[in-house]
Amino acid sequence: MPTRDTIHNSVKKALIKEGWQITDDPYIISYGERFLFVDLAATESSINDAVAGQFIGAEQKNKRIAIEIKAFRNPSAIADLEQAIGQYILYRLLLQEVDPDRMIYLAIPEITYLDIFREPIGELVISKLSLKLIIVDIQEAEVKQWIPARPIETL
């Protein structure tokens, strides 16, 4: 199993604060003879479950996500971006096959979003790849933004 990213626990806490129930840590994708490890999987929990801090197997409104966490700590932000995009696309393809109702998100620190994803290259990646991001304030363990907006129930 791969080593956890340094911001793993902050992202996990931020998602729990947002009302998500962590269901898998890591979320394992089995495809053919291969096993891949996405950092987290979550379902949206009810308000009562979030307040009580009880993690039960229930889902609310069938919202399920997988989260790949990247700190972008290497000297080259572009090398980090290349690796993150590669993993994100591979996981998205595999989830379409084995768990098509689960959406994949890339969780990144707020500073990374401001540094690389607000530049033209980052904006291109977000728009052309339909990249879904969770922007996290690592110090406060809080979600600052969902890109696109947080998944909501359709009527």
Short mmCIF file of C-alpha atoms in Angstrom, two decimals:
data_model
loop_
_atom_site.label_atom_id
_atom_site.label_comp_id
_atom_site.label_asym_id
_atom_site.label_seq_id
_atom_site.Cartn_x
_atom_site.Cartn_y
_atom_site.Cartn_z
CA MET A 1 0.00 0.00 0.00
CA PRO A 2 1.36 3.44 -0.93
CA THR A 3 2.51 5.93 1.70
CA ARG A 4 -0.09 8.50 2.76
CA ASP A 5 0.39 12.07 1.69
CA THR A 6 1.42 14.49 4.45
CA ILE A 7 -1.93 16.30 4.26
CA HIS A 8 -4.05 13.11 4.39
CA ASN A 9 -5.41 13.58 7.92
CA SER A 10 -6.22 17.27 7.39
CA VAL A 11 -8.22 16.47 4.25
CA LYS A 12 -10.01 13.65 6.03
CA LYS A 13 -10.96 15.93 8.95
CA ALA A 14 -12.14 18.63 6.54
CA LEU A 15 -14.44 16.18 4.75
CA ILE A 16 -15.88 14.94 8.04
CA LYS A 17 -16.57 18.56 9.05
CA GLU A 18 -18.42 18.98 5.75
CA GLY A 19 -20.72 16.09 6.63
CA TRP A 20 -19.03 13.29 4.71
CA GLN A 21 -18.69 9.82 6.17
CA ILE A 22 -15.33 8.24 5.36
CA THR A 23 -16.11 4.73 4.16
CA ASP A 24 -12.70 3.58 2.94
CA ASP A 25 -9.18 4.67 3.86
CA PRO A 26 -7.82 3.79 1.33
CA TYR A 27 -10.43 2.97 -1.31
CA ILE A 28 -9.19 -0.05 -3.26
CA ILE A 29 -9.98 -0.43 -6.94
CA SER A 30 -9.55 -3.97 -8.22
CA TYR A 31 -9.31 -4.30 -11.98
CA GLY A 32 -8.09 -7.45 -13.65
CA GLU A 33 -4.97 -8.55 -11.78
CA ARG A 34 -4.24 -5.04 -10.47
CA PHE A 35 -5.15 -3.26 -7.27
CA LEU A 36 -5.00 0.53 -7.11
CA PHE A 37 -5.34 2.63 -3.97
CA VAL A 38 -7.29 5.89 -4.01
CA ASP A 39 -6.66 7.79 -0.78
CA LEU A 40 -10.25 8.01 0.54
CA ALA A 41 -13.85 7.18 -0.24
CA ALA A 42 -16.82 8.89 1.37
CA THR A 43 -20.58 9.14 1.37
CA GLU A 44 -22.51 12.14 2.51
CA SER A 45 -23.87 11.49 6.00
CA SER A 46 -26.95 12.92 7.61
CA ILE A 47 -26.58 15.83 10.02
CA ASN A 48 -27.28 13.58 13.01
CA ASP A 49 -24.58 11.12 12.00
CA ALA A 50 -22.04 13.90 11.53
CA VAL A 51 -22.79 15.46 14.91
CA ALA A 52 -22.74 12.16 16.77
CA GLY A 53 -19.51 11.18 15.05
CA GLN A 54 -20.83 7.72 14.32
CA PHE A 55 -19.68 6.12 11.13
CA ILE A 56 -22.36 3.76 9.94
CA GLY A 57 -22.83 2.11 6.58
CA ALA A 58 -25.73 4.31 5.50
CA GLU A 59 -25.66 6.67 2.56
CA GLN A 60 -27.63 9.85 2.09
CA LYS A 61 -28.99 10.80 -1.31
CA ASN A 62 -26.64 8.27 -2.93
CA LYS A 63 -23.73 10.72 -3.09
CA ARG A 64 -20.46 8.81 -3.12
CA ILE A 65 -17.01 10.15 -3.88
CA ALA A 66 -13.43 8.94 -4.07
CA ILE A 67 -10.69 11.39 -3.16
CA GLU A 68 -7.09 11.39 -4.32
CA ILE A 69 -4.97 13.65 -2.09
CA LYS A 70 -1.94 15.55 -3.37
CA ALA A 71 0.22 18.01 -1.40
CA PHE A 72 2.31 19.25 -4.37
CA ARG A 73 5.52 19.43 -2.30
CA ASN A 74 8.14 18.59 -4.94
CA PRO A 75 10.41 21.31 -6.34
CA SER A 76 8.56 21.17 -9.66
CA ALA A 77 4.85 22.00 -9.49
CA ILE A 78 4.54 20.84 -13.10
CA ALA A 79 5.94 17.40 -12.26
CA ASP A 80 3.45 17.17 -9.39
CA LEU A 81 0.66 18.28 -11.73
CA GLU A 82 1.61 15.63 -14.29
CA GLN A 83 1.56 12.89 -11.65
CA ALA A 84 -1.72 14.07 -10.12
CA ILE A 85 -3.45 14.29 -13.51
CA GLY A 86 -2.22 10.85 -14.49
CA GLN A 87 -3.54 9.25 -11.32
CA TYR A 88 -6.81 11.20 -11.48
CA ILE A 89 -7.54 10.16 -15.08
CA LEU A 90 -6.61 6.52 -14.45
CA TYR A 91 -8.81 6.36 -11.35
CA ARG A 92 -11.68 8.07 -13.16
CA LEU A 93 -11.49 5.53 -16.01
CA LEU A 94 -11.41 2.59 -13.61
CA LEU A 95 -14.26 3.93 -11.49
CA GLN A 96 -16.40 4.28 -14.62
CA GLU A 97 -15.96 0.53 -15.04
CA VAL A 98 -16.19 -0.78 -11.47
CA ASP A 99 -18.14 1.87 -9.52
CA PRO A 100 -19.77 4.23 -12.05
CA ASP A 101 -21.89 6.08 -9.48
CA ARG A 102 -18.84 7.24 -7.52
CA MET A 103 -17.26 10.57 -8.53
CA ILE A 104 -13.51 11.12 -8.24
CA TYR A 105 -12.08 14.33 -6.75
CA LEU A 106 -8.54 15.58 -6.37
CA ALA A 107 -7.99 17.19 -2.95
CA ILE A 108 -5.27 19.82 -2.83
CA PRO A 109 -4.11 22.52 -0.41
CA GLU A 110 -5.52 26.00 -0.93
CA ILE A 111 -2.02 27.37 -1.59
CA THR A 112 -1.55 24.85 -4.42
CA TYR A 113 -4.82 25.94 -5.98
CA LEU A 114 -3.79 29.59 -5.79
CA ASP A 115 -0.28 28.87 -7.12
CA ILE A 116 -0.74 26.44 -10.02
CA PHE A 117 -4.44 25.93 -10.68
CA ARG A 118 -5.19 29.65 -11.02
CA GLU A 119 -2.50 29.94 -13.69
CA PRO A 120 -3.47 29.39 -17.35
CA ILE A 121 -2.05 25.83 -17.30
CA GLY A 122 -4.13 24.91 -14.25
CA GLU A 123 -7.27 26.52 -15.66
CA LEU A 124 -6.74 24.56 -18.88
CA VAL A 125 -6.45 21.28 -16.96
CA ILE A 126 -9.60 22.00 -14.94
CA SER A 127 -11.69 22.94 -17.97
CA LYS A 128 -10.46 20.46 -20.59
CA LEU A 129 -10.26 17.42 -18.30
CA SER A 130 -13.37 18.30 -16.28
CA LEU A 131 -11.16 18.00 -13.23
CA LYS A 132 -13.06 17.91 -9.96
CA LEU A 133 -11.20 19.56 -7.07
CA ILE A 134 -11.59 19.89 -3.33
CA ILE A 135 -9.62 22.91 -2.11
CA VAL A 136 -8.61 22.48 1.55
CA ASP A 137 -7.22 24.88 4.14
CA ILE A 138 -4.73 22.43 5.62
CA GLN A 139 -4.05 24.40 8.82
CA GLU A 140 -7.74 24.66 9.73
CA ALA A 141 -8.73 21.30 8.20
CA GLU A 142 -11.59 22.96 6.32
CA VAL A 143 -12.89 22.66 2.79
CA LYS A 144 -12.65 26.09 1.17
CA GLN A 145 -14.11 25.27 -2.22
CA TRP A 146 -15.48 22.48 -4.40
CA ILE A 147 -14.78 22.68 -8.14
CA PRO A 148 -17.27 22.21 -9.64
CA ALA A 149 -19.64 23.07 -6.80
CA ARG A 150 -20.26 20.34 -4.21
CA PRO A 151 -22.43 17.53 -5.57
CA ILE A 152 -26.09 18.15 -4.82
CA GLU A 153 -29.19 16.05 -5.10
CA THR A 154 -30.92 16.34 -8.43
CA LEU A 155 -34.67 16.84 -8.39
#
